[in-house]
Coordinates of C-alpha atoms in Angstrom, one line a residue:
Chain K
X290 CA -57.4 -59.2 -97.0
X291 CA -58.3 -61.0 -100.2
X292 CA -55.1 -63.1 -102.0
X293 CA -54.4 -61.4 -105.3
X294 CA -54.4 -64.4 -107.1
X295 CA -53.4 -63.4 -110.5
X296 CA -50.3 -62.2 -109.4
X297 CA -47.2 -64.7 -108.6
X298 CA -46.2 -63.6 -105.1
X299 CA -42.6 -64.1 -105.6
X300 CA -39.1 -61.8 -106.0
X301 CA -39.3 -60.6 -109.6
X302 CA -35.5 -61.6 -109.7
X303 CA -34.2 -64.8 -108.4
X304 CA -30.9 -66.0 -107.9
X305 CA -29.9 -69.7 -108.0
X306 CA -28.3 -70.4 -104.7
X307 CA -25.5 -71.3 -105.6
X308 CA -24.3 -68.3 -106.4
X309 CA -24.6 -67.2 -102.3
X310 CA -23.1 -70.4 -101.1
X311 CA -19.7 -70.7 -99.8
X312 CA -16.9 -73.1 -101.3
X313 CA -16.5 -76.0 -98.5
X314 CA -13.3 -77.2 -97.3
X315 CA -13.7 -80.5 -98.7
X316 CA -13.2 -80.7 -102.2
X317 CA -14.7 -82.6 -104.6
X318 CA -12.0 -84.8 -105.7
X319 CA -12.5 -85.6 -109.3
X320 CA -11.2 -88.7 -110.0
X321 CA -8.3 -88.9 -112.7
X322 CA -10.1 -89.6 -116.1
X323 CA -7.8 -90.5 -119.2
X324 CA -7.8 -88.0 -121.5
X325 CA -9.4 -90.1 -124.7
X326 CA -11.4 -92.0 -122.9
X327 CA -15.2 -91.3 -124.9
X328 CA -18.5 -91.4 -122.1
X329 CA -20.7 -94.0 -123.2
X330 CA -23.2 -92.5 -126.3
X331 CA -27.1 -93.8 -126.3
X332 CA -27.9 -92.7 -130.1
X333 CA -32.2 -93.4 -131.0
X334 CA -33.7 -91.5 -134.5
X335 CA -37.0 -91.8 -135.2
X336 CA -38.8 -91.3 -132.0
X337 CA -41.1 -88.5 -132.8
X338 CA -44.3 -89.3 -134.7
X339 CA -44.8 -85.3 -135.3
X340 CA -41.7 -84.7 -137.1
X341 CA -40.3 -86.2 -140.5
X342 CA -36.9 -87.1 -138.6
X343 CA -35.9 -87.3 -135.5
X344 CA -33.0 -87.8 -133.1
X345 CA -32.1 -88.2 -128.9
X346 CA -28.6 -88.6 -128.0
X347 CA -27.4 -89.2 -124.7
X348 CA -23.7 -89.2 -123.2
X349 CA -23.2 -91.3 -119.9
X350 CA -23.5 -88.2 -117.1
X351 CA -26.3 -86.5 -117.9
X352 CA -26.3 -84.7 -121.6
X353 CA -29.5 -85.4 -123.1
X354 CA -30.7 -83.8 -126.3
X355 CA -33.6 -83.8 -129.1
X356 CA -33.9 -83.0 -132.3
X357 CA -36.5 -82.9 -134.8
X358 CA -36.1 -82.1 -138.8
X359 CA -39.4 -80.8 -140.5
X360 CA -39.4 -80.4 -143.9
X361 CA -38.6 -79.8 -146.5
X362 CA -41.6 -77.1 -146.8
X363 CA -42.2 -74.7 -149.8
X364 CA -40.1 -71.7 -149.4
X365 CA -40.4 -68.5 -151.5
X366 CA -36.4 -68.3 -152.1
X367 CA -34.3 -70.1 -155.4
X368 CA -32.0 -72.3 -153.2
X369 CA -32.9 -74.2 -150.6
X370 CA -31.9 -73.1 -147.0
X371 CA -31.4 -75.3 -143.5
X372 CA -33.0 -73.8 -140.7
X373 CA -31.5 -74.5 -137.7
X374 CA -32.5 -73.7 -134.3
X375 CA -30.5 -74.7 -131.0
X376 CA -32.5 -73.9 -127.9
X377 CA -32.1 -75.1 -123.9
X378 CA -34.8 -76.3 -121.7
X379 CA -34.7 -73.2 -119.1
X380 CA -33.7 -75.8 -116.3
X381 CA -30.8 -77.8 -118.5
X382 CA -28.0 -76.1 -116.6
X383 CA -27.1 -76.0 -113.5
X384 CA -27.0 -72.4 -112.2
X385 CA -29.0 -69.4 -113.7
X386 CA -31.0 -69.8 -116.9
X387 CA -28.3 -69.6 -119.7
X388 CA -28.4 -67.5 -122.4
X389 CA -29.7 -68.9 -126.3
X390 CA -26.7 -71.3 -127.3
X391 CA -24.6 -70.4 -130.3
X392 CA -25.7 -70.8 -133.7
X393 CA -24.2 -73.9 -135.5
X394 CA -26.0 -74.1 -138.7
X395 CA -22.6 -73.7 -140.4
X396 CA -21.9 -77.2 -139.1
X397 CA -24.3 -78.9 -140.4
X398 CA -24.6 -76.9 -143.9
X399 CA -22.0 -78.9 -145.3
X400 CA -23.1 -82.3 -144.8
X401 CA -26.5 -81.6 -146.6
X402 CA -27.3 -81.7 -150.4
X403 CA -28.9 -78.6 -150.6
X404 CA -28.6 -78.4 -154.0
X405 CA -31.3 -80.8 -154.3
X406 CA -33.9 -79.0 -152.9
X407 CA -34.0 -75.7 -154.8
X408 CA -37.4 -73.6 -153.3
X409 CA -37.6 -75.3 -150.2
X410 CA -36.6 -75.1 -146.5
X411 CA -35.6 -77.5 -143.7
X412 CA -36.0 -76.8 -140.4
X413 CA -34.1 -78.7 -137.7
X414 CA -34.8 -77.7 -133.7
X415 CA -32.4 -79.2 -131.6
X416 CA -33.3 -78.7 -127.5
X417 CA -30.9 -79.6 -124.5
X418 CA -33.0 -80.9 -121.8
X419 CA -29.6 -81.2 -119.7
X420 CA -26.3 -80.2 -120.2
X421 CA -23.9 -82.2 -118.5
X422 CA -20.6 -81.3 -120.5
X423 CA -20.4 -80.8 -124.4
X424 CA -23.9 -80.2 -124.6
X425 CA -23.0 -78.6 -127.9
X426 CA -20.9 -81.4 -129.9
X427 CA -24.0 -84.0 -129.1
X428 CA -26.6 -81.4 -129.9
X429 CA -24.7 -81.3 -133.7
X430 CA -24.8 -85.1 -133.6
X431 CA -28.5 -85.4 -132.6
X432 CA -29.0 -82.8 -135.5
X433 CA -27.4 -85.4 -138.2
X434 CA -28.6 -88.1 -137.5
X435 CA -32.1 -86.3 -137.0
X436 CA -32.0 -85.0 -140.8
X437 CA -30.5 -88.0 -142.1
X438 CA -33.3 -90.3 -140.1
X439 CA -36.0 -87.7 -142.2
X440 CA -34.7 -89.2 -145.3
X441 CA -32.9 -85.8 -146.4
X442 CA -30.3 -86.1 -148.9
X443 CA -26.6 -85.5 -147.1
X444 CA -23.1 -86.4 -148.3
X445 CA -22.3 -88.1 -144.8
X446 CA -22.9 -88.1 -141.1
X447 CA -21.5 -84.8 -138.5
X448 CA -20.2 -86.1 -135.4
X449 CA -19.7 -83.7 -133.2
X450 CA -16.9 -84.1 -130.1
X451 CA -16.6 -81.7 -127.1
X452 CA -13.0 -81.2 -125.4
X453 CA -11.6 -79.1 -123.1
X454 CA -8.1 -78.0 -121.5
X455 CA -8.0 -78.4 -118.1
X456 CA -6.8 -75.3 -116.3
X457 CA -3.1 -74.3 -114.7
X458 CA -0.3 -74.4 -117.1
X459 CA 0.2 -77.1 -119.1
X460 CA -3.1 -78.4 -119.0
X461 CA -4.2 -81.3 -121.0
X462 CA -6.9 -81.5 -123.5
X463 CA -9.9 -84.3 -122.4
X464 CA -12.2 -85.4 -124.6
X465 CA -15.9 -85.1 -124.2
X466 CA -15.4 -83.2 -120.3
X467 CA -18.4 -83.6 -117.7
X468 CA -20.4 -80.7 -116.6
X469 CA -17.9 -80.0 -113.6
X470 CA -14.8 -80.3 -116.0
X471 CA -16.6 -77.8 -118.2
X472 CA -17.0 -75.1 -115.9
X473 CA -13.3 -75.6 -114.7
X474 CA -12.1 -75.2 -118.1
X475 CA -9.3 -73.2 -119.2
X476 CA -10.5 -73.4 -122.8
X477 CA -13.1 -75.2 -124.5
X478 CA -13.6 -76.7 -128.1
X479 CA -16.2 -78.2 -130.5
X480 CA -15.4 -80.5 -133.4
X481 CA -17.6 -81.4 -136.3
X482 CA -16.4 -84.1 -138.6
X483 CA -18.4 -85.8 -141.3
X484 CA -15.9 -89.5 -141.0
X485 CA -16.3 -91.0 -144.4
X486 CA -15.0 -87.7 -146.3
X487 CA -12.6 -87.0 -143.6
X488 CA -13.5 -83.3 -143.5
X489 CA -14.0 -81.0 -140.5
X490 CA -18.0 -79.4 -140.7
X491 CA -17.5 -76.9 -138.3
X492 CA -15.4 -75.6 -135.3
X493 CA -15.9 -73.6 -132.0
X494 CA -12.8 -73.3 -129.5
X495 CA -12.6 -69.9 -126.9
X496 CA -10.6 -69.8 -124.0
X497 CA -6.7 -69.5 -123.4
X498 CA -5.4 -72.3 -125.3
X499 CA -2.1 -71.6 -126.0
X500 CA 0.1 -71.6 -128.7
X501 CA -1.5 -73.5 -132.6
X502 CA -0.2 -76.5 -131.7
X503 CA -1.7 -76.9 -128.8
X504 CA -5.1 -76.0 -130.1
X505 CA -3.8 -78.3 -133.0
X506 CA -3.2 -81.6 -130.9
X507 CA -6.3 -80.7 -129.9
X508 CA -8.2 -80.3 -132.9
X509 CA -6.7 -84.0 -133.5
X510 CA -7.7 -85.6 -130.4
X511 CA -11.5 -84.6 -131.4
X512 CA -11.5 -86.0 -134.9
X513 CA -10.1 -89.3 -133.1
X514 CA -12.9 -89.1 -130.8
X515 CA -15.5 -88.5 -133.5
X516 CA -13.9 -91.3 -135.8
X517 CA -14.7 -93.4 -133.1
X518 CA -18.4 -92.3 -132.0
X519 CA -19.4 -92.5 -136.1
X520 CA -20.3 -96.6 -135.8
X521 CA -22.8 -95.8 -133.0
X522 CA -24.7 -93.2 -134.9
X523 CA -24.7 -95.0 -138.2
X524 CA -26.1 -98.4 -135.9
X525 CA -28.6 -96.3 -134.7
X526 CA -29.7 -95.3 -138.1
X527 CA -29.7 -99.2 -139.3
X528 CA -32.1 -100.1 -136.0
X529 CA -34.4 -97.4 -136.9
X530 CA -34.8 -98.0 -140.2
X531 CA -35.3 -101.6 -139.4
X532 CA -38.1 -100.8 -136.6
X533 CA -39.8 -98.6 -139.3
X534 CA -39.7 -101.5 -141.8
X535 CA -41.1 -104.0 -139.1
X536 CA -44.1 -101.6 -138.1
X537 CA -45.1 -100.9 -141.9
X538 CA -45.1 -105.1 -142.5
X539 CA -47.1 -105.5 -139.4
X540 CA -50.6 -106.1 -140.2
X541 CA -52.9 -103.4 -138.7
X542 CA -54.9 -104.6 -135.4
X543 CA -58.6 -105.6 -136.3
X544 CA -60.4 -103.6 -133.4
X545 CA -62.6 -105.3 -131.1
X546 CA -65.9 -104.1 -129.6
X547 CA -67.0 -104.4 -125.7
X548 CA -69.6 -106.1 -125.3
Chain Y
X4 CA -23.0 -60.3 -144.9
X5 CA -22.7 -58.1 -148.3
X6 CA -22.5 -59.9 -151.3
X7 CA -21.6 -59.5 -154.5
X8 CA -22.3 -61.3 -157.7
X9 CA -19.8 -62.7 -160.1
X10 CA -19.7 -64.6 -163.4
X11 CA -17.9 -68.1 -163.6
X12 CA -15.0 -66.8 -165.3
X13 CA -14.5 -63.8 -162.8
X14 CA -14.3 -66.3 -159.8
X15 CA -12.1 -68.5 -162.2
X16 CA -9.8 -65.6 -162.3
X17 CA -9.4 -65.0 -158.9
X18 CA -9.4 -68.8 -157.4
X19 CA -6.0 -69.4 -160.4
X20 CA -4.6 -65.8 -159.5
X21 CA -4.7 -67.1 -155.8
X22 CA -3.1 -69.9 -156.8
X23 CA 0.1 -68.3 -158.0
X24 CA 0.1 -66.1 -154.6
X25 CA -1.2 -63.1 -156.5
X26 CA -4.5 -61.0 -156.2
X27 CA -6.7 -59.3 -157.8
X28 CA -5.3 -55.8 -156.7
X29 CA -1.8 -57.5 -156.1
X30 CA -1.2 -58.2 -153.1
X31 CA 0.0 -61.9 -151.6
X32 CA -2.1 -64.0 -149.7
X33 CA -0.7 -62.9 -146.7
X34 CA -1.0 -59.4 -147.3
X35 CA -3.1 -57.0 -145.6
X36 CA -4.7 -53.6 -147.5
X37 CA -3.9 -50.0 -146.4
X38 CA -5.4 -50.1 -142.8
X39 CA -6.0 -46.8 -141.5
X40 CA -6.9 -45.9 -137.5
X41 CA -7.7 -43.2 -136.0
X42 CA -8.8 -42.5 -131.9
X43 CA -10.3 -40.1 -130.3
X44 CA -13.0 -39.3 -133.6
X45 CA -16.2 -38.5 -130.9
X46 CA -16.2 -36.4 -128.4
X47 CA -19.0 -37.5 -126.3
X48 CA -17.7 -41.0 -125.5
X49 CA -14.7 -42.2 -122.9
X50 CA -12.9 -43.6 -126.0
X51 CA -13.8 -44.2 -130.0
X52 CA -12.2 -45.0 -132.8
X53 CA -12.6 -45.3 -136.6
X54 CA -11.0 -48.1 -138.8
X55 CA -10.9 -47.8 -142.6
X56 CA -9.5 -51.5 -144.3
X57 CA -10.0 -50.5 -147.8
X58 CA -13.8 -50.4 -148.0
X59 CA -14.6 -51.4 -144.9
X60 CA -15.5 -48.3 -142.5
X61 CA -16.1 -49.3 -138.3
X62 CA -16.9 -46.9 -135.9
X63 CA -16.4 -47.9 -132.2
X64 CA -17.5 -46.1 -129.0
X65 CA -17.0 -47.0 -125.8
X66 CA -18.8 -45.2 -122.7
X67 CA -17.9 -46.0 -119.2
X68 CA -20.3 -45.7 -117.1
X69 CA -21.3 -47.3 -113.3
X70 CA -23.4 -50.0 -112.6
X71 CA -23.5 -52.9 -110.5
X72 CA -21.3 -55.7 -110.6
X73 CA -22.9 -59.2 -111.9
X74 CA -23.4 -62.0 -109.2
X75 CA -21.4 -64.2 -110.0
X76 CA -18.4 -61.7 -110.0
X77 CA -19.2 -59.7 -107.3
X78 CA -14.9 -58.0 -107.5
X79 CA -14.9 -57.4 -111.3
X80 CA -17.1 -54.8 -113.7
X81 CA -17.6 -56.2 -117.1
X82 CA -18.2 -55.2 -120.9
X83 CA -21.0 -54.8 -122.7
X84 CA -21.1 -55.3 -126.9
X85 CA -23.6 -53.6 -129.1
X86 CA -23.2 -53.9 -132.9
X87 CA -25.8 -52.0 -135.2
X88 CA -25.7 -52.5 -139.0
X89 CA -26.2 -49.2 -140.5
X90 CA -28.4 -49.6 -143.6
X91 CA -25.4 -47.6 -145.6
X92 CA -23.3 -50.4 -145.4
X93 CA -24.9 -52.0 -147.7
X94 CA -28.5 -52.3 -148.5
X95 CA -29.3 -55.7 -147.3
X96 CA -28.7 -54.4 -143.8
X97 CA -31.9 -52.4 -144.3
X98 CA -34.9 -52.9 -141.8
X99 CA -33.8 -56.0 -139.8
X100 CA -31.3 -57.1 -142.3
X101 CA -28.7 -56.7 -140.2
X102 CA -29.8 -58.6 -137.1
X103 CA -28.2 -62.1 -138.0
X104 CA -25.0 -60.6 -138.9
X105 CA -25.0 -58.2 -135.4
X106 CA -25.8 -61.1 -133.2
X107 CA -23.1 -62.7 -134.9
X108 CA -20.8 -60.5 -134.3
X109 CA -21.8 -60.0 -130.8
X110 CA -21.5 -63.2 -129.8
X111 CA -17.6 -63.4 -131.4
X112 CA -16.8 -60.7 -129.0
X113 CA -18.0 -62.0 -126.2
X114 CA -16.3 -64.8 -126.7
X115 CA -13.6 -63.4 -126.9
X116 CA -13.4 -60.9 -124.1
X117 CA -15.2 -63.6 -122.0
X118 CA -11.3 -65.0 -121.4
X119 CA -10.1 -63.5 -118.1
X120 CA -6.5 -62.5 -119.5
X121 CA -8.1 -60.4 -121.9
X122 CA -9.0 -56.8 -120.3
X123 CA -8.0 -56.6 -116.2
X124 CA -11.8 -56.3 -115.3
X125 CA -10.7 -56.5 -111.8
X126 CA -9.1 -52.7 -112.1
X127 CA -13.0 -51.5 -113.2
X128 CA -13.9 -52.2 -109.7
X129 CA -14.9 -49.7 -107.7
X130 CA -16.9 -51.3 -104.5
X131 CA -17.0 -54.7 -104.4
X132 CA -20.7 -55.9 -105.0
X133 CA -21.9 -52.5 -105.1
X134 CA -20.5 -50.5 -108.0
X135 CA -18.1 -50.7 -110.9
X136 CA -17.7 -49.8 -114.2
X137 CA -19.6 -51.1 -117.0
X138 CA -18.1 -50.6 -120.8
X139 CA -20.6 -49.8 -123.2
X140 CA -18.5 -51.1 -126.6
X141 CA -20.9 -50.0 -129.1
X142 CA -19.8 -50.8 -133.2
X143 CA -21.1 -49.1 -136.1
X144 CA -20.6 -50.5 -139.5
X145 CA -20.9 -47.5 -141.7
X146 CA -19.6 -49.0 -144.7
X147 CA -19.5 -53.1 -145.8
X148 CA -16.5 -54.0 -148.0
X149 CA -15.1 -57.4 -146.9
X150 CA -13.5 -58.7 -143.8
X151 CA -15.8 -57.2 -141.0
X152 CA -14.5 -59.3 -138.4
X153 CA -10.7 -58.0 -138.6
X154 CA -11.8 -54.7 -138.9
X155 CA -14.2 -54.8 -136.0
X156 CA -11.8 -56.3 -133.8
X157 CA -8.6 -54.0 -134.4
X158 CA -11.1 -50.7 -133.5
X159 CA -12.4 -52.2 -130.5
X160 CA -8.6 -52.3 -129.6
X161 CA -8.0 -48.9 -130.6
X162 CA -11.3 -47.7 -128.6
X163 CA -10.2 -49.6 -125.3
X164 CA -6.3 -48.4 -126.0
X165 CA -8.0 -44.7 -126.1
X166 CA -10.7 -44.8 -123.6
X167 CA -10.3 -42.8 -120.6
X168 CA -12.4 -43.6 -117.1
X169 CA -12.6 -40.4 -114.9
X170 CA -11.4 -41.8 -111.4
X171 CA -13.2 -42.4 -108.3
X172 CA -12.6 -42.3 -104.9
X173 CA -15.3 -43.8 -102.3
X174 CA -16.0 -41.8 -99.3
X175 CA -18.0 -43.2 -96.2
X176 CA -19.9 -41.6 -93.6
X177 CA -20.0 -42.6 -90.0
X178 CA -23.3 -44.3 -90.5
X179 CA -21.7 -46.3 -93.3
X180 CA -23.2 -44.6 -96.1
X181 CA -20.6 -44.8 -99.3
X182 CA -20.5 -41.4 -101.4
X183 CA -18.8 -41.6 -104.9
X184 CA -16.2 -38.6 -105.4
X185 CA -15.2 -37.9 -109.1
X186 CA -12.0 -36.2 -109.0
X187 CA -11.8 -32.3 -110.0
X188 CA -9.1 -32.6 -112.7
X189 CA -10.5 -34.2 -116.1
X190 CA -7.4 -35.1 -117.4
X191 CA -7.1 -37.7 -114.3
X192 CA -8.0 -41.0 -115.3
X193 CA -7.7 -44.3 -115.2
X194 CA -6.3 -46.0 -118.9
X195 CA -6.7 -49.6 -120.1
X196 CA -3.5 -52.4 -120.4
X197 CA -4.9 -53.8 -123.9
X198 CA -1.3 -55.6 -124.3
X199 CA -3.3 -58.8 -124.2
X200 CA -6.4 -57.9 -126.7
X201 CA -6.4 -60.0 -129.7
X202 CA -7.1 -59.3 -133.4
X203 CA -9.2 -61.5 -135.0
X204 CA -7.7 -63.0 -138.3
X205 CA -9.9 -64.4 -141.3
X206 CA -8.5 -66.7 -143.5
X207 CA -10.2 -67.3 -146.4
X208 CA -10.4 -71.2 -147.7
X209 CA -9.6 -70.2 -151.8
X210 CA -9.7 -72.7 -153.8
X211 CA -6.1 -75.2 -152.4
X212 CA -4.7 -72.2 -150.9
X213 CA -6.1 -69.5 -148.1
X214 CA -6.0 -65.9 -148.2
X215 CA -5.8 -63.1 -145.5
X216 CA -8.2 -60.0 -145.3
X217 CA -10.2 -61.2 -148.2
X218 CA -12.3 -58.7 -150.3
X219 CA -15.9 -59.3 -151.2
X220 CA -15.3 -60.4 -154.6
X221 CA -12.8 -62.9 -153.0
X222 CA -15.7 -63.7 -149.9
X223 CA -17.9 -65.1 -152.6
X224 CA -15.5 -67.3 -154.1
X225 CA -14.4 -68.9 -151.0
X226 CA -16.3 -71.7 -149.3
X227 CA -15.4 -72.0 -146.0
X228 CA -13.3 -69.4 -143.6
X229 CA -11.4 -69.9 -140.6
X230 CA -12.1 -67.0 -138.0
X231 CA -8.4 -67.1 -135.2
X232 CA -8.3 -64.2 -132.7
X233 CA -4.7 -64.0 -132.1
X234 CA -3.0 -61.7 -129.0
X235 CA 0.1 -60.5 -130.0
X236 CA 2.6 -63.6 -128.0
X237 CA 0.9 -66.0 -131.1
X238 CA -1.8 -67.4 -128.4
X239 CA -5.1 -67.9 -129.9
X240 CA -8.2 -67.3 -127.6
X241 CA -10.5 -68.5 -130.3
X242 CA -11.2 -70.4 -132.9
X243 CA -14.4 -70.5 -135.7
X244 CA -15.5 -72.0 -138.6
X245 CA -17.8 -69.9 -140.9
X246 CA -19.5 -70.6 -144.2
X247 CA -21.0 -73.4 -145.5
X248 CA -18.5 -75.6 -146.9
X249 CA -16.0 -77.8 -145.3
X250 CA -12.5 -77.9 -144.4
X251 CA -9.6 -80.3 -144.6
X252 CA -7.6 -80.7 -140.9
X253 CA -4.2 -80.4 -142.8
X254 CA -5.6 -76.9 -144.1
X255 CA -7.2 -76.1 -140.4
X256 CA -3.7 -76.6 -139.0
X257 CA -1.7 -74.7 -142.0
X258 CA -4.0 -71.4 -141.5
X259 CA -3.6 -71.5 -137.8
X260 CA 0.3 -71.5 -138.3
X261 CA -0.2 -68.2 -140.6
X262 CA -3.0 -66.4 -138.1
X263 CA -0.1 -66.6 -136.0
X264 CA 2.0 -65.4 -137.7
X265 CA -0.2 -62.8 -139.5
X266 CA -1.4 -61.6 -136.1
X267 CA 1.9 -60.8 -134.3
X268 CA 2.9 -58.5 -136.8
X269 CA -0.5 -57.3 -136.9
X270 CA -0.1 -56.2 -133.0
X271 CA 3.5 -54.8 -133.6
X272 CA 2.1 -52.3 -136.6
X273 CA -1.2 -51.7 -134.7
X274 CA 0.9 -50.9 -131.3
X275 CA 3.4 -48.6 -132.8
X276 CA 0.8 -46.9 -134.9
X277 CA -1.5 -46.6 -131.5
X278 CA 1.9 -45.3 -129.4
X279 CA 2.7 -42.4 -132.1
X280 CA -0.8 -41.1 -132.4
X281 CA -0.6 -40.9 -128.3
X282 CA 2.4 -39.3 -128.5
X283 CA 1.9 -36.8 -130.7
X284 CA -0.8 -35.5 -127.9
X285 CA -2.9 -32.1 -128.7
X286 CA -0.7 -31.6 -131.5
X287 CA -2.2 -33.9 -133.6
X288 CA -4.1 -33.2 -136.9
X289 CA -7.4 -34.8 -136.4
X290 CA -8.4 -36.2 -140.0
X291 CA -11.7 -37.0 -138.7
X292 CA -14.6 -38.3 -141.7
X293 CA -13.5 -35.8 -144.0
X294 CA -10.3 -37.2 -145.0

């Protein structure tokens, strides 16, 4: 019998299979973390030659994201508008293909001048090529530093900073939780900060937190954090502007022909 | 979101009136308007409700109805949202107006019913792996006047609190076979514990000082809002940041010290109001769209 090759010969619905495996004996001890301690950031903008700005963060354990500002672009509207679109690689979680991520334009809408581009648009994509634990908070930081790397005018920086509460009562808020922490949670939060004006950009938190002040202590532990990660970004920044200042006074290379 | 437009002086008015703790129509900042709730408004669905918070009109629905549970878990049925903008609202839900807004909304409550203490999902099981009940929750916005969010989420409340799930019994053959059974009597029926549902709360960042259920005039003066859902021991279950401006911490922490306090008696009002209409049974007046 002849293959029908245009067809995929597989189940139409999959299941990870995970989902079917049983919980060993042996568990995975997670070894005590303190609960400020920040995973090491890797912060590069201006890596993509297609886009005006552009942005790849990285936290040590596996988050990984990329964002790319184009614009601004001639837009029929009076006031200028920020586009912003957060997508994930289909294979960035671990599991089932997630859902489309929450919208966080709000986040970022404060940091940028939009005043001063009346008739035009931005448009920022950010996508998570792995999400190994506050996927969300370096997405928003990847997103700065992406739109300030493409020269648009902003009042400051967003630093974003994930936390979570760890489950049972009583739990304790950690700053920037892995992947496994994550999915453990009891609650979890996003932070936005913009440092130099001190004022919070945006906020997510779901999940039983408790009373205000817990969610409170924790809103506090995340500006901390993001006090703290705001050097790195604005270093980054610096190196790329130097790089792009070193490539424009190099001299461009004569060709040479084969003989 | 509706909006309206206003003149530098009107937004003047309302950001110093704010100031002194007092509102356009006179209330404090902490004030809530005339909330009225009704159950039981459609007949064809397990539980509805209607909410009217001065111009804002929400319709809920909720049909129960059996499905299979999700994968991951296999012991629990689950909710479903739907939210449809109705283009006489307000006319910029025309078309596919609406869609941002819905999705929005959506996603809110999911969040917020996500949270396992929420609704018992476990007691919508009826086999595990094989069959439970799904909750259709479907929200109609009939009529846009500020404050969607509280509005929505106090219906939904209602709907659950009214909804009535016909019970099941599972019968099995020798060869293993399971037959559902709905029992005979349709007044037998399973009800909802929606003690731990919370109300979303809105505060409104006005000018130095924040305001609660904010109209729209008041919507376009403020920058930034704080979006708490609140159960009704002062928990919060979630927390968001809407608009486009930005927000101090001192102010973050100050409004979620009044959503709490603003949401228990929010729960103690809506629960007695919920417990009366239930007790007044068939004897009730139903007021209906009419009234």
């Amino acid at each position: 019998m002849a293959l029908d090759h245009r067809r995929v010969p597989g189940p139409e619905e999959s299941q990870a299979p995970l989902l079917y495996a049983v919980p060993g004996e042996a568990g995975t001890e997670v070894p005590g973390r303190e609960a400020a301690s920040l995973r090491p950031l890797l912060a590069r903008a201006g890596l993509l030659s297609q886009a005006e700005g552009s942005a790849y963060v990285e936290l040590g354990g596996g988050t990984k994201v990329l964002c790319a500002v184009r614009g601004p672009r001639e837009a029929a509207e009076g006031r200028g508008r920020l586009l912003c679109e957060f997508r994930r690689a289909p294979f960035s979680a671990r599991g089932a293909r997630p859902r489309p991520g929450p919208a966080a334009a709000e986040a970022l809408a404060p940091a940028v001048r939009l005043a001063r581009y009346p008739r035009a648009r931005l448009e920022l994509t950010a996508l998570v090529l792995q999400d190994g634990g506050s996927a969300l908070a370096a997405a928003l930081s990847a997103a700065a530093l992406a739109l300030a790397d493409a020269g648009v005018e902003m009042f400051d920086l967003v630093v974003g900073c994930g936390l979570c509460r760890a489950p049972g009562p009583g739990g304790a808020w950690l700053l920037q939780p892995s992947e496994a922490e994550e999915r453990a949670a009891a609650a979890r939060l996003t932070v936005a900060l913009m440092p130099g004006l001190n004022q919070v950009a945006g906020l997510l938190g779901s999940g039983q937190g408790g009373p205000p002040e817990s969610w409170a202590q924790a809103v506090r532990l995340g500006l901390e954090g993001c006090q703290r990660l705001y050097p790195v970004l604005r270093r980054s920044l610096l190196r790329a502007a130097e790089r792009r200042a070193a490539e424009a006074a190099q001299p461009p290379l004569a060709s040479k022909s084969v003989t | 979101m509706a909006s309206v437009v206003l003149s530098e002086a009107e937004k003047v008015y309302i950001v110093h009136g704010i100031q002194e703790d007092l509102r356009v129509d006179g209330r404090g900042c902490e004030d809530y308007r005339c909330i009225e709730v009704e159950t039981d408004v459609v007949s064809n669905t397990s539980g509805s409700a209607r909410v009217k918070l001065g111009h804002t009109d929400i319709l809920v629905g909720v049909k129960a109805e059996m499905g299979t549970p999700k994968l991951e878990n296999p012991n629990e049925g689950y909710l479903e949202f739907f939210v449809d903008c109705s283009a006489n609202a307000t006319p910029e839900f025309e078309g596919r107006g609406g869609e941002e807004l819905a999705t929005e909304i959506v996603n809110t409550l999911y969040r917020i019913f996500s949270n396992e203490s929420t609704i018992d999902v476990k007691s919508l099981c009826i086999n595990p792996r094989e069959h439970c009940w799904v909750l259709y929750v479907d929200v109609l916005l009939l009529e846009c006047g500020g404050n969607l969010f509280d509005a929505i989420s106090i219906a939904v409340k209602a709907a659950l609190f009214n909804t009535r799930i016909p019970k099941v019994r599972v019968l099995e053959d020798e060869e293993g076979s399971k037959e559902i059974e709905l029992s005979d009597d349709p007044f037998d029926c399973i009800r909802l514990n929606v003690d731990n549902v919370p109300c979303i709360i809105t505060l409104s960042k006005i000018g130095c000082r924040h305001v609660v259920d904010a109209t729209l005039q008041e919507e376009a003066c403020s920058l930034a809002s704080l979006l708490l859902s609140v159960t009704s021991r002062g928990t919060l279950t979630c927390m968001k940041k809407l608009g486009n401006g930005s927000l101090d911490p001192e102010s973050i922490f100050e409004m979620m010290e009044t959503g709490k306090r603003v949401g228990k008696t929010l729960h103690t009002s809506l629960q007695k109001i919920l417990d009366k209409e239930e007790s007044l049974g068939t004897t009730r007046q139903k007021v209906g769209f009419l009234g």
